[in-house]
PDB file of C-alpha atoms in Angstrom:
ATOM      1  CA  UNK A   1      17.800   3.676   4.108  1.00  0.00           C
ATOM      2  CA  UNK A   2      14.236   5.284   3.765  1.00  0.00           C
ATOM      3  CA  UNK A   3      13.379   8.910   3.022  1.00  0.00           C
ATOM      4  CA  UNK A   4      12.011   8.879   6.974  1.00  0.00           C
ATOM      5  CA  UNK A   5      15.651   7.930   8.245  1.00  0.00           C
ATOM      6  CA  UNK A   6      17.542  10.391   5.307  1.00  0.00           C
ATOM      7  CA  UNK A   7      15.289  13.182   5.750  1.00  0.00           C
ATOM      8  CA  UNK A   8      14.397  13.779   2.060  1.00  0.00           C
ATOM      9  CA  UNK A   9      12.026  13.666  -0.237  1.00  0.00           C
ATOM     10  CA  UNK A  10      -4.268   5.917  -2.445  1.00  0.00           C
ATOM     11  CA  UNK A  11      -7.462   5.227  -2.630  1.00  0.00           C
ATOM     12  CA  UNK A  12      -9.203   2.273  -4.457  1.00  0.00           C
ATOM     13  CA  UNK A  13      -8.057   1.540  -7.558  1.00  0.00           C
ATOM     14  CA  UNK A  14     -10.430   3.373 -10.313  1.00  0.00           C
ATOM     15  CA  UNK A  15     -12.640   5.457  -8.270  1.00  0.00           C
ATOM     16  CA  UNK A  16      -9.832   7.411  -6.985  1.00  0.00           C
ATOM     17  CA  UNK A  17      -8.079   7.871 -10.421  1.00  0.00           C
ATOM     18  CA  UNK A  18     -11.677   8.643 -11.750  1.00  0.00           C
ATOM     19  CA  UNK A  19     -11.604  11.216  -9.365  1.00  0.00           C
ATOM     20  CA  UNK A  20      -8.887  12.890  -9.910  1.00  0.00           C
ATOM     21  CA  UNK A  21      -9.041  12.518 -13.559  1.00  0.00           C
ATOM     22  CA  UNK A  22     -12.621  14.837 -13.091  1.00  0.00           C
ATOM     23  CA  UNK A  23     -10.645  17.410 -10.679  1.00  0.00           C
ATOM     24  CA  UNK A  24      -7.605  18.352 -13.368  1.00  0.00           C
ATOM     25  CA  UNK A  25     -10.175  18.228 -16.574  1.00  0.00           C
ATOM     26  CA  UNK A  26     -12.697  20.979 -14.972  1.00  0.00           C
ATOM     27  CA  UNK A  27     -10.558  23.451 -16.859  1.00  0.00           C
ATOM     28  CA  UNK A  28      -6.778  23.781 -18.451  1.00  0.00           C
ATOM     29  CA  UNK A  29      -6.432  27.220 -15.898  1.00  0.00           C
ATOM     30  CA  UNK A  30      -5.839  26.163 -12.056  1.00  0.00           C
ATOM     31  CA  UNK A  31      -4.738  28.051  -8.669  1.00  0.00           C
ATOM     32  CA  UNK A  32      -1.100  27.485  -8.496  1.00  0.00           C
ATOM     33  CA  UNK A  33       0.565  25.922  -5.610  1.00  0.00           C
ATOM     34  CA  UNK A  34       2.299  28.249  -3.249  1.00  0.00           C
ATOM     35  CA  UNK A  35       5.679  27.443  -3.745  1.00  0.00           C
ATOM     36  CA  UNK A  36       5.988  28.557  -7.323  1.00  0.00           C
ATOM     37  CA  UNK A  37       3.833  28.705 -10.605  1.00  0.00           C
ATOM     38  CA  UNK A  38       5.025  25.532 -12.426  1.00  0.00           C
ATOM     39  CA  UNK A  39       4.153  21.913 -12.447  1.00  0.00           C
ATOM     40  CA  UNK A  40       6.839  20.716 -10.380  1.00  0.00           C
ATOM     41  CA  UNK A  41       6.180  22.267  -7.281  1.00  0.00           C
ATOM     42  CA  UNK A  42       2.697  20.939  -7.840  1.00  0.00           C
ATOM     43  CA  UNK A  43       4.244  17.344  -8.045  1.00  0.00           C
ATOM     44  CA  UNK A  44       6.629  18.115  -5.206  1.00  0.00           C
ATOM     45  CA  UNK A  45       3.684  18.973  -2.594  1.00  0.00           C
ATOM     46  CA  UNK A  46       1.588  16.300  -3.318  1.00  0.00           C
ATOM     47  CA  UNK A  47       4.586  13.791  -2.938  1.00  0.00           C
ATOM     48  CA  UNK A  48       5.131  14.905  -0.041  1.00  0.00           C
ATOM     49  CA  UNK A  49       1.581  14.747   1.051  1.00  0.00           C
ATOM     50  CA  UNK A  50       1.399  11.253   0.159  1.00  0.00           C
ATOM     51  CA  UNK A  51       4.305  10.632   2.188  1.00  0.00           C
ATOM     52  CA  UNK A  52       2.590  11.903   5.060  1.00  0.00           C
ATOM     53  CA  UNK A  53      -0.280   8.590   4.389  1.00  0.00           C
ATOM     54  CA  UNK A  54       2.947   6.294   3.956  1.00  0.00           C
ATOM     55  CA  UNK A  55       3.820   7.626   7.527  1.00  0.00           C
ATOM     56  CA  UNK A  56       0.446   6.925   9.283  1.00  0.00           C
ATOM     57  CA  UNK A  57       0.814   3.112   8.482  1.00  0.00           C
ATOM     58  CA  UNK A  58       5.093   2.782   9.130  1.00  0.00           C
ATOM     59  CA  UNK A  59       4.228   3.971  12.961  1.00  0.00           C
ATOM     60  CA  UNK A  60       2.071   1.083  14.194  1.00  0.00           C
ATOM     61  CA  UNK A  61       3.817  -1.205  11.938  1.00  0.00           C
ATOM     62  CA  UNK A  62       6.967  -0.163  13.869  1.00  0.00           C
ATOM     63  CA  UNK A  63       4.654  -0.521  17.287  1.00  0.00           C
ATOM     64  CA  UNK A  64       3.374  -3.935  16.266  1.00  0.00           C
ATOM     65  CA  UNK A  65       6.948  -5.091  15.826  1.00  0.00           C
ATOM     66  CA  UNK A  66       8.323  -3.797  18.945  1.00  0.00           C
ATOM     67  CA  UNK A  67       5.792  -4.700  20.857  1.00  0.00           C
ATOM     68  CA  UNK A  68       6.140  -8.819  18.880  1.00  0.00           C
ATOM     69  CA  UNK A  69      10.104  -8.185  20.300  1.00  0.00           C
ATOM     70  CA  UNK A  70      10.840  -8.295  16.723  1.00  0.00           C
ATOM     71  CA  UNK A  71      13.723  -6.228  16.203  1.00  0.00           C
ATOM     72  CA  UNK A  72      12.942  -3.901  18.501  1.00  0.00           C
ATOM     73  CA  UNK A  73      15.976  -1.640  18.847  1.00  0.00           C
ATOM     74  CA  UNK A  74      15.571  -0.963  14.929  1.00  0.00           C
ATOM     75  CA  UNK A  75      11.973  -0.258  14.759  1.00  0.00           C
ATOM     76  CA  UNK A  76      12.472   1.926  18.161  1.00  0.00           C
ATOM     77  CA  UNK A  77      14.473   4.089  16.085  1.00  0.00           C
ATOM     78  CA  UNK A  78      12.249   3.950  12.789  1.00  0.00           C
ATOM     79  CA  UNK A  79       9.441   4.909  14.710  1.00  0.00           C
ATOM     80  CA  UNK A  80      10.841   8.336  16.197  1.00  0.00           C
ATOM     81  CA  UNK A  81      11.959   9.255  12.896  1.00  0.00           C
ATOM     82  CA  UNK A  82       8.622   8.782  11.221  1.00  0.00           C
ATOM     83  CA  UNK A  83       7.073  10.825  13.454  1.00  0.00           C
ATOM     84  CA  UNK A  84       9.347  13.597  13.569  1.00  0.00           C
ATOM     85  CA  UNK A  85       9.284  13.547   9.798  1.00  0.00           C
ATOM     86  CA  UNK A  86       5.209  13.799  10.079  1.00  0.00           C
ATOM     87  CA  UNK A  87       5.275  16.865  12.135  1.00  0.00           C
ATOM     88  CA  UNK A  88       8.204  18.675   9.877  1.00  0.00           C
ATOM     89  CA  UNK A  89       6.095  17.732   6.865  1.00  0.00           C
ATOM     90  CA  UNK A  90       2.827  18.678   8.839  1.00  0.00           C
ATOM     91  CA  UNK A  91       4.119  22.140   9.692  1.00  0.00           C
ATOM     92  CA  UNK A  92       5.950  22.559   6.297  1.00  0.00           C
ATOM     93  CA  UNK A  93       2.636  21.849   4.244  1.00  0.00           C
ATOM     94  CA  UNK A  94       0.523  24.465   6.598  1.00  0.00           C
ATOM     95  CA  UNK A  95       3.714  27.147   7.049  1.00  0.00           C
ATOM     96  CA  UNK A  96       6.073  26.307   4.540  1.00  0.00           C
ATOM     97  CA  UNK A  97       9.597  24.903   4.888  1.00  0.00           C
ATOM     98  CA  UNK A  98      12.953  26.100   3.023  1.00  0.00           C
ATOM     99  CA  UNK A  99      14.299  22.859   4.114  1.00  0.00           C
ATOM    100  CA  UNK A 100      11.462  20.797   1.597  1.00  0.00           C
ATOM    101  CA  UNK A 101      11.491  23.789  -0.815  1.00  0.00           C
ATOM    102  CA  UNK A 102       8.202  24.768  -0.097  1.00  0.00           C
ATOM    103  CA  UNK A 103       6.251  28.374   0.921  1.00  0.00           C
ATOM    104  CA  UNK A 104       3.132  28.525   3.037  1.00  0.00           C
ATOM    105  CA  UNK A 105       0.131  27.095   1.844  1.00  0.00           C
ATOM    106  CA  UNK A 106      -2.924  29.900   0.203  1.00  0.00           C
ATOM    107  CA  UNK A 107      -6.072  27.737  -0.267  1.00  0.00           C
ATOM    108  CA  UNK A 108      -8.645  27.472   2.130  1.00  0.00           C
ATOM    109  CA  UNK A 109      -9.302  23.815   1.157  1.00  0.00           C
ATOM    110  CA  UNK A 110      -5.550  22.349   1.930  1.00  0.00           C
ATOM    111  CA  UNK A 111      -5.561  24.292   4.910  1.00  0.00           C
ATOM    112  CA  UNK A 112      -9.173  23.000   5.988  1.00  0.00           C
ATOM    113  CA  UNK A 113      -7.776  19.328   5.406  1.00  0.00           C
ATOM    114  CA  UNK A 114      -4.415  20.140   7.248  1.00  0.00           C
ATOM    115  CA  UNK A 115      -6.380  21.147  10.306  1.00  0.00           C
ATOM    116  CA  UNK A 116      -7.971  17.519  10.110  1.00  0.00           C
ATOM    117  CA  UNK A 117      -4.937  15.833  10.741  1.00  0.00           C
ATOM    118  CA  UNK A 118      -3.639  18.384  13.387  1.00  0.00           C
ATOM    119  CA  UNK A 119      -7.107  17.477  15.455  1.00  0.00           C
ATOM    120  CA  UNK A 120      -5.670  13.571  15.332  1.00  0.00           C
ATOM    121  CA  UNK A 121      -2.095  13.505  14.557  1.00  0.00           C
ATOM    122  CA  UNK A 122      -1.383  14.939  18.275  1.00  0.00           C
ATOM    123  CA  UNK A 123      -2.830  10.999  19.677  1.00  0.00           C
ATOM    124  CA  UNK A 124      -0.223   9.017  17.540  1.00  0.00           C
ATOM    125  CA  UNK A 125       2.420  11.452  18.216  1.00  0.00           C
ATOM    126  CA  UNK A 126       2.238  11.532  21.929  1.00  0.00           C
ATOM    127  CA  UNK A 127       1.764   7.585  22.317  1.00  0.00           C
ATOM    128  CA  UNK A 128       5.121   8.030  19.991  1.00  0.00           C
ATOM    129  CA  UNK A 129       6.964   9.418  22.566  1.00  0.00           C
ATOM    130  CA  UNK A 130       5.977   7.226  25.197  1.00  0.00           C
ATOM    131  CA  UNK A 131       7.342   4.451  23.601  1.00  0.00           C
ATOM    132  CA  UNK A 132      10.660   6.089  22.655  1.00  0.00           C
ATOM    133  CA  UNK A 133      10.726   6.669  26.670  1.00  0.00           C
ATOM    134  CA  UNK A 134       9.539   3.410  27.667  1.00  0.00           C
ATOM    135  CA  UNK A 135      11.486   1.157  25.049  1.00  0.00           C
ATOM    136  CA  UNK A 136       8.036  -1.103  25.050  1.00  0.00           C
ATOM    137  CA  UNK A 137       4.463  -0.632  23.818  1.00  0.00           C
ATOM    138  CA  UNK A 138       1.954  -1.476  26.220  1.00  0.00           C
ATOM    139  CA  UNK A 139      -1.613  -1.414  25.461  1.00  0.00           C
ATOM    140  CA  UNK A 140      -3.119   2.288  25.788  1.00  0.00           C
ATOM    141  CA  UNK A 141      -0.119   3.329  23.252  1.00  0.00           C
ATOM    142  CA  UNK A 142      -1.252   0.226  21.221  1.00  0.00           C
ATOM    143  CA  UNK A 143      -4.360   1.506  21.645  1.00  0.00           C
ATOM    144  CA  UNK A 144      -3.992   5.009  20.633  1.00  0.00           C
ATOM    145  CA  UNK A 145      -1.967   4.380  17.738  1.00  0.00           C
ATOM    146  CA  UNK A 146      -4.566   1.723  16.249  1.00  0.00           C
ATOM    147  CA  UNK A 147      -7.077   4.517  16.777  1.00  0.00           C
ATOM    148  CA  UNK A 148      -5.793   7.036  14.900  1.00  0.00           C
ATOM    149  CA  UNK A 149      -4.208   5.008  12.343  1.00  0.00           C
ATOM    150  CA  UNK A 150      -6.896   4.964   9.941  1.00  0.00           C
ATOM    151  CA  UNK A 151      -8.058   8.273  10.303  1.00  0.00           C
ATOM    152  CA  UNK A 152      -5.209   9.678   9.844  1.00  0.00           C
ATOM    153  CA  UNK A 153      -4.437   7.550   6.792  1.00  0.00           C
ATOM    154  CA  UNK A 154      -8.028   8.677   5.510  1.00  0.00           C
ATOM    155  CA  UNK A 155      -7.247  12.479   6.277  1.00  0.00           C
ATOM    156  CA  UNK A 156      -3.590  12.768   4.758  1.00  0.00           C
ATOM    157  CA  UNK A 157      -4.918  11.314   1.245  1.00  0.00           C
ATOM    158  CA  UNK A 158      -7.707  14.106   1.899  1.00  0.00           C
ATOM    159  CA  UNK A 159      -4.841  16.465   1.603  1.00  0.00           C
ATOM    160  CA  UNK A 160      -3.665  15.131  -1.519  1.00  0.00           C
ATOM    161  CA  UNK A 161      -7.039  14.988  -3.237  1.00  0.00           C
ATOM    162  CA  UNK A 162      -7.096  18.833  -2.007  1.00  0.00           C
ATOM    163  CA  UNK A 163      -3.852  19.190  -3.269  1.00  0.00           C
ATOM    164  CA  UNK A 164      -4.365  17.948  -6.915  1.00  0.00           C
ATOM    165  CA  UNK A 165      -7.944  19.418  -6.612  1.00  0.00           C
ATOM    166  CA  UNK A 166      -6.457  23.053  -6.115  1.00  0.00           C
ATOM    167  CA  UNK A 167      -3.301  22.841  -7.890  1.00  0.00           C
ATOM    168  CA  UNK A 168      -4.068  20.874 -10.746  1.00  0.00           C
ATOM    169  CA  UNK A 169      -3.146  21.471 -14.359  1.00  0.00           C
ATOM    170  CA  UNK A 170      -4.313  20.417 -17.240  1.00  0.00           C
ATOM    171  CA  UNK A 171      -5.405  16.551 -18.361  1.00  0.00           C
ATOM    172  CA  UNK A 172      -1.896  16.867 -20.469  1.00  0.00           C
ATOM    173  CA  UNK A 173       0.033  16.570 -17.230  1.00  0.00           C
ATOM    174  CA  UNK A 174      -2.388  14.442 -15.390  1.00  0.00           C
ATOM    175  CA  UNK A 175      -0.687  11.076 -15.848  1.00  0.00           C
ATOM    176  CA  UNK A 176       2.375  12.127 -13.964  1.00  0.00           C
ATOM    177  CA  UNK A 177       0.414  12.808 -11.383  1.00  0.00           C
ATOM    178  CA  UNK A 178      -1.609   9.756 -11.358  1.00  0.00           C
ATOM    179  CA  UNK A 179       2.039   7.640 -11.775  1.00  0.00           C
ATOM    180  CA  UNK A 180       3.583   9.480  -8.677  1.00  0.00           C
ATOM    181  CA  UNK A 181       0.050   9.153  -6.733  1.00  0.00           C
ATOM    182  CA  UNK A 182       0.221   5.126  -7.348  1.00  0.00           C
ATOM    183  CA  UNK A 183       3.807   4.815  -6.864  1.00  0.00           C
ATOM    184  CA  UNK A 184       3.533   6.847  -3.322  1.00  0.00           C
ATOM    185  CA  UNK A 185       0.148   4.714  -2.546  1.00  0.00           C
ATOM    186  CA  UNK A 186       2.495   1.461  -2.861  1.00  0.00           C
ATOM    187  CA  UNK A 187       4.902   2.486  -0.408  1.00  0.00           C
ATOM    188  CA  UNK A 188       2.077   3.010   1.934  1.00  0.00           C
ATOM    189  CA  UNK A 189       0.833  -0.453   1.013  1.00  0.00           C
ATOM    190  CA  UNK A 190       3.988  -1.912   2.236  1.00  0.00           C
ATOM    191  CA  UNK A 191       3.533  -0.437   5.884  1.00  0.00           C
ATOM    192  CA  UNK A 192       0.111  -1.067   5.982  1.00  0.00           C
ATOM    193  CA  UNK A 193       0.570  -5.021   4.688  1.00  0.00           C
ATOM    194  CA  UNK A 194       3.415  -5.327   7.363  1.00  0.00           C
ATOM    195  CA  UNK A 195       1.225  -3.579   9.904  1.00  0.00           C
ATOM    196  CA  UNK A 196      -1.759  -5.762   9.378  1.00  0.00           C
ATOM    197  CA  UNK A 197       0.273  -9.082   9.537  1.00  0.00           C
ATOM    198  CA  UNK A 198       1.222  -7.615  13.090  1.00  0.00           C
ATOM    199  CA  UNK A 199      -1.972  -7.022  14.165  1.00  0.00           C
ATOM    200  CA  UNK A 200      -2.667 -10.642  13.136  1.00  0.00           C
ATOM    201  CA  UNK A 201       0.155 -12.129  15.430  1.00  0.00           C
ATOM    202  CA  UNK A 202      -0.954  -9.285  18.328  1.00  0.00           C
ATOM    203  CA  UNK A 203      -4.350 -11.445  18.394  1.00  0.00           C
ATOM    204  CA  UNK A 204      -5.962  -7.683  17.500  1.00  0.00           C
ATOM    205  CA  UNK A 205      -8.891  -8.458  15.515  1.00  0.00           C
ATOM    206  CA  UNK A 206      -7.046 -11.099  13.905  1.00  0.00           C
ATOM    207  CA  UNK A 207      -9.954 -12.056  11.388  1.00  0.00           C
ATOM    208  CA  UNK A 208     -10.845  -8.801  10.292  1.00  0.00           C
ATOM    209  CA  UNK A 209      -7.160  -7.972   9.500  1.00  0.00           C
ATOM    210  CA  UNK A 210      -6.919 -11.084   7.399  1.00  0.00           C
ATOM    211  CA  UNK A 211      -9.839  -9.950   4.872  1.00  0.00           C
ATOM    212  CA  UNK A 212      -8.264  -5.824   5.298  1.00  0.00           C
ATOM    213  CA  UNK A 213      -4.625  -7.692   4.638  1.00  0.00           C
ATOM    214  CA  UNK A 214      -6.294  -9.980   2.023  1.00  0.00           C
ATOM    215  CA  UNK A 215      -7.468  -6.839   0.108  1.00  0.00           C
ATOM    216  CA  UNK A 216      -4.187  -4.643   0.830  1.00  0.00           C
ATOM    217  CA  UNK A 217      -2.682  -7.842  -1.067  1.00  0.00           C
ATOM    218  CA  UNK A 218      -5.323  -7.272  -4.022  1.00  0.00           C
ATOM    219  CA  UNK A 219      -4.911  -3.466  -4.430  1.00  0.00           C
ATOM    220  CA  UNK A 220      -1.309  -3.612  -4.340  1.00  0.00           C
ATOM    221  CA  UNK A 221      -0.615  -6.469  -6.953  1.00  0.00           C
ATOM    222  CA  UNK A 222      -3.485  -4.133  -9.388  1.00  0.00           C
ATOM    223  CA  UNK A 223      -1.306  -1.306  -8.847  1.00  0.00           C
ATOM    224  CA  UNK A 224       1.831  -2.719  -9.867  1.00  0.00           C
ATOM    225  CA  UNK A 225       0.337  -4.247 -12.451  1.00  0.00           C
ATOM    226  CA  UNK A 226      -1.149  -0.919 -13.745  1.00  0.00           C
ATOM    227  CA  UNK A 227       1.665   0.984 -13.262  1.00  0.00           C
ATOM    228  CA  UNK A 228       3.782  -1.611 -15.959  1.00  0.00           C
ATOM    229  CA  UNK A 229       1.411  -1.526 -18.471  1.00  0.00           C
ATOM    230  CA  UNK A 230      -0.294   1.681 -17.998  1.00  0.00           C
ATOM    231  CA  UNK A 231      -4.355   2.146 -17.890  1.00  0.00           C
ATOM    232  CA  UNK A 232      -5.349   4.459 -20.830  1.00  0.00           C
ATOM    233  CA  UNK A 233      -8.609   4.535 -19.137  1.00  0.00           C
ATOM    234  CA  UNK A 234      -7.326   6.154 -16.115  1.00  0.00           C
ATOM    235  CA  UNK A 235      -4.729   8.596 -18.237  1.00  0.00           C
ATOM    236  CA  UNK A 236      -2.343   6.477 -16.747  1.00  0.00           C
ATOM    237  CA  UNK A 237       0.684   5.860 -19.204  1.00  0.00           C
ATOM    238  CA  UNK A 238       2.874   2.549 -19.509  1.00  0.00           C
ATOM    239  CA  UNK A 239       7.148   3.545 -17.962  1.00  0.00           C
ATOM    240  CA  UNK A 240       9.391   4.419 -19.749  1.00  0.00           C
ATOM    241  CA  UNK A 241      12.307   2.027 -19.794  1.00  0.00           C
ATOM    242  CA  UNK A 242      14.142   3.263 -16.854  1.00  0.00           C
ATOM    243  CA  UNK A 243      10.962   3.592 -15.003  1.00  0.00           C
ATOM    244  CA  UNK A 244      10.028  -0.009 -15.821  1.00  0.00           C
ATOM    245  CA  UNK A 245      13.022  -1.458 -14.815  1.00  0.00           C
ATOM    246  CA  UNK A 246      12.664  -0.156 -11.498  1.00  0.00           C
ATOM    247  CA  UNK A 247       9.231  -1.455 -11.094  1.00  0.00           C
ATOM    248  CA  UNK A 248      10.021  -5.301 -12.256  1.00  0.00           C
ATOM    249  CA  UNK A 249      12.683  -5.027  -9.394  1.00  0.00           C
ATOM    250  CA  UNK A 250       9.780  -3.943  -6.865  1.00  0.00           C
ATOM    251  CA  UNK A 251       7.977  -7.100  -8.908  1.00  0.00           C
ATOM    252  CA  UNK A 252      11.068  -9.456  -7.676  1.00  0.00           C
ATOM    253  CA  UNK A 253      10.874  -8.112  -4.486  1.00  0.00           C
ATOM    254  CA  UNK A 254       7.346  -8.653  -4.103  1.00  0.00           C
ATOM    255  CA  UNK A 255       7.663 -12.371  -5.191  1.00  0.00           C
ATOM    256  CA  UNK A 256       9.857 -13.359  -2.149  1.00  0.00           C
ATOM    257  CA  UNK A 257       7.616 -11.520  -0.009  1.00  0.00           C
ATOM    258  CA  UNK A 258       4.224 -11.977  -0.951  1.00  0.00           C
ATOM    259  CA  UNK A 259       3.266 -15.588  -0.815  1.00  0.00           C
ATOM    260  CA  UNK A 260       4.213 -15.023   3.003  1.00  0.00           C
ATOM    261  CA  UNK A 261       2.000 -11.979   3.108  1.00  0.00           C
ATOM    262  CA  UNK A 262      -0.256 -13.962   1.184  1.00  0.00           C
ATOM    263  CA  UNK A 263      -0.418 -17.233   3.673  1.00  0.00           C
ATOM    264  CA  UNK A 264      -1.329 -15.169   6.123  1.00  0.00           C
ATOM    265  CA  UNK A 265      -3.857 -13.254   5.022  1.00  0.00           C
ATOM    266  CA  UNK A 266      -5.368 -17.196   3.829  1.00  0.00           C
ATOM    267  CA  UNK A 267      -5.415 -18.376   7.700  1.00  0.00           C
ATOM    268  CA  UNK A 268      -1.211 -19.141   8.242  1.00  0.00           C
ATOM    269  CA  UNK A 269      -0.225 -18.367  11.826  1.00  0.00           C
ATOM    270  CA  UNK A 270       2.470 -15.584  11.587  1.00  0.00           C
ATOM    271  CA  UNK A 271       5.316 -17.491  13.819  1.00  0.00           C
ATOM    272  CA  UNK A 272       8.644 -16.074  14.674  1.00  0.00           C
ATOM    273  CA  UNK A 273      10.300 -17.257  10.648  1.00  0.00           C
ATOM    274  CA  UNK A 274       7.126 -15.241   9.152  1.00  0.00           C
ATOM    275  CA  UNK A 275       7.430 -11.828  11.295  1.00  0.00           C
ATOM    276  CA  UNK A 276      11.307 -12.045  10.972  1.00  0.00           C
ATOM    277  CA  UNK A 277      11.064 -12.472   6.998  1.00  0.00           C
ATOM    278  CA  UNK A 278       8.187  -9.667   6.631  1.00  0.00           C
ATOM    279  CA  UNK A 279      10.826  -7.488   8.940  1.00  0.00           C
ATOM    280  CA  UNK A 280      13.783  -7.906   7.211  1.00  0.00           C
ATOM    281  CA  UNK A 281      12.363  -7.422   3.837  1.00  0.00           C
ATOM    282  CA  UNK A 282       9.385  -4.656   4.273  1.00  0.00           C
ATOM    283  CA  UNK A 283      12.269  -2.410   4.420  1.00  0.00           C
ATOM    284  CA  UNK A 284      13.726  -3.124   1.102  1.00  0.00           C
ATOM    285  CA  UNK A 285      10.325  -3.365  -0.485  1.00  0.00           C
ATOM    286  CA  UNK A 286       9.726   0.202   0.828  1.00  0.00           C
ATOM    287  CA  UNK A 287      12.916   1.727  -0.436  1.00  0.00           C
ATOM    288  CA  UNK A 288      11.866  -0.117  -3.910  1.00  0.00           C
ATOM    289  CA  UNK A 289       8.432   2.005  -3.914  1.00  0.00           C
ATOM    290  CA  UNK A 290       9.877   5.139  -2.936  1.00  0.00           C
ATOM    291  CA  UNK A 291      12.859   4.705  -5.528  1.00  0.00           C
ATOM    292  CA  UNK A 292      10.179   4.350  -8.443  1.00  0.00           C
ATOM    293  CA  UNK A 293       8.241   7.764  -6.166  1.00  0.00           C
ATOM    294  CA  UNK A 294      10.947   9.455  -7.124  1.00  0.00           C
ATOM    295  CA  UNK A 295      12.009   8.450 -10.612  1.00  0.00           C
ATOM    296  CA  UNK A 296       8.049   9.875 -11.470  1.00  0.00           C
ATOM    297  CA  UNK A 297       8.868  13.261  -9.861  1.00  0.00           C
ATOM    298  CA  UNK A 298      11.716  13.924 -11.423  1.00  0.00           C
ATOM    299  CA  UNK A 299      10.220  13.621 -14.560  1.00  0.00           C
ATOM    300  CA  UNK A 300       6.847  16.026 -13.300  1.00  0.00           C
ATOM    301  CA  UNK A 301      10.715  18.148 -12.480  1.00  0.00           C
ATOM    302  CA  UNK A 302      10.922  18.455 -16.001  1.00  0.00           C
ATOM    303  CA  UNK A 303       7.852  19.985 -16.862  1.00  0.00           C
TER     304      UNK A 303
END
């Protein structure tokens, strides 16, 4: 079960990190997040702004399914719950939220980015609701939800780049963040893989999703990669043990999985054995990303 259906709690590879990696070293003294003074709230809010990007992919991933009559009844249900956990996470970022353990937000920057998404997010989330009440996705909800997709996607990592912009602390602490930024960006790689493989079986602009699924494939194979051995370059540092474990069981996962992502991103035809493979195991996949998510926070818990 995912952290959309329990209710608890990415950008290219290198230029992102870079990025980041210049925001926490502009000085060892930061604003402090508005929850609290110490490094784990910082962690905390910018999982959970990550999650928000995860989010913007699972919903038309869920639509593409149900609207393939690929285990529709499930992904009716997954879809409701990922938007209702984007608008509790949407408010709770902007207002705060005792429920996530977080207080309103004080900078003028995360709120700027939050009102981004709140121009967009209100497309996806009513297009939501008319396929809850319909039971079927017909094509201006198809529509709407493509639209907004990856916008939204670009404006929630906005957040988080606010986030660790504002809130940052110093280049001692900066490869937890970096670990729990990859690790989140993976889980959204798993919607947005799944999503694109859709779209290539929907007949939506079936060649341009194969080179955008080709180069999902690409960035999420370098992340795993980095995130097992560590990039010094990028102050990210190799697992420890525990950590590592968890990630060469994402790795097994990923080896069922990804030659069939793989074939179709090549030129296969997703039939009804592909989309019921990528359907049954996206999910697990998913849970393996977030599992590894959280491992790295609870060690940014620790200080």
């Amino acid at each position: 079960m995912t952290k959309f259906q329990t209710g608890f709690s990415r950008r290219q590879f290198g230029m992102g990190f870079a990025a980041a990696a210049g925001a926490l070293s502009m000085g060892s003294t930061m604003a402090r997040a508005a929850g609290g003074d110490d490094f784990a709230n910082v962690v905390h809010r910018v999982g959970l702004a990550e999650e928000q990007a995860v989010i913007t992919q699972r919903i038309p991933m869920c639509a593409n399914f149900i609207k393939l009559n690929i285990e529709p009844s499930r992904f009716l249900v997954n879809i409701q719950d990922a938007a209702n956990r984007f608008d509790k996470v949407l408010i709770g970022l902007r207002e705060g939220d005792p429920e996530l353990d977080i207080l309103a937000e004080g900078s003028g920057e995360v709120l700027e980015a939050l009102s981004a998404v709140d121009a967009v997010w209100p497309g996806m989330r009513n297009a939501v609701d008319t396929i809850i009440e319909k039971e079927f996705v017909d094509e201006a909800e198809f529509n709407a939800i493509a639209r907004a997709s990856s916008a939204l996607l670009f404006m929630s990592e906005n957040v988080e780049k606010r986030l660790v912009s504002v809130y940052g602390d110093s280049t001692e602490k900066l490869g937890i963040l970096i670990s729990v930024e990859l690790a989140a960006r993976q889980e959204m790689l798993t919607q947005k893989m799944a999503k694109e493989v859709g779209n290539i079986a929907l007949g939506f602009k079936a060649e341009e999703n194969r080179k955008i699924l080709a180069g999902s494939i690409d960035l999420y194979e370098t992340s795993l990669q980095a995130l097992l051995g560590g990039v010094e370059a990028l102050t990210l540092p190799p697992p420890p043990e525990h950590i590592k474990l968890a990630l060469l069981e994402e790795k097994s996962r990923w080896s069922d999985l990804g030659p069939i992502v793989r074939g179709v991103a090549n030129g296969d035809a997703p039939g009804p054995l592909e989309l019921y493979s990528i359907a049954s195991q996206e999910e697990a996949l998913l849970e393996a990303a977030q599992h590894i998510e959280h491992l790295y926070v609870e060690m940014g818990s620790k200080g």
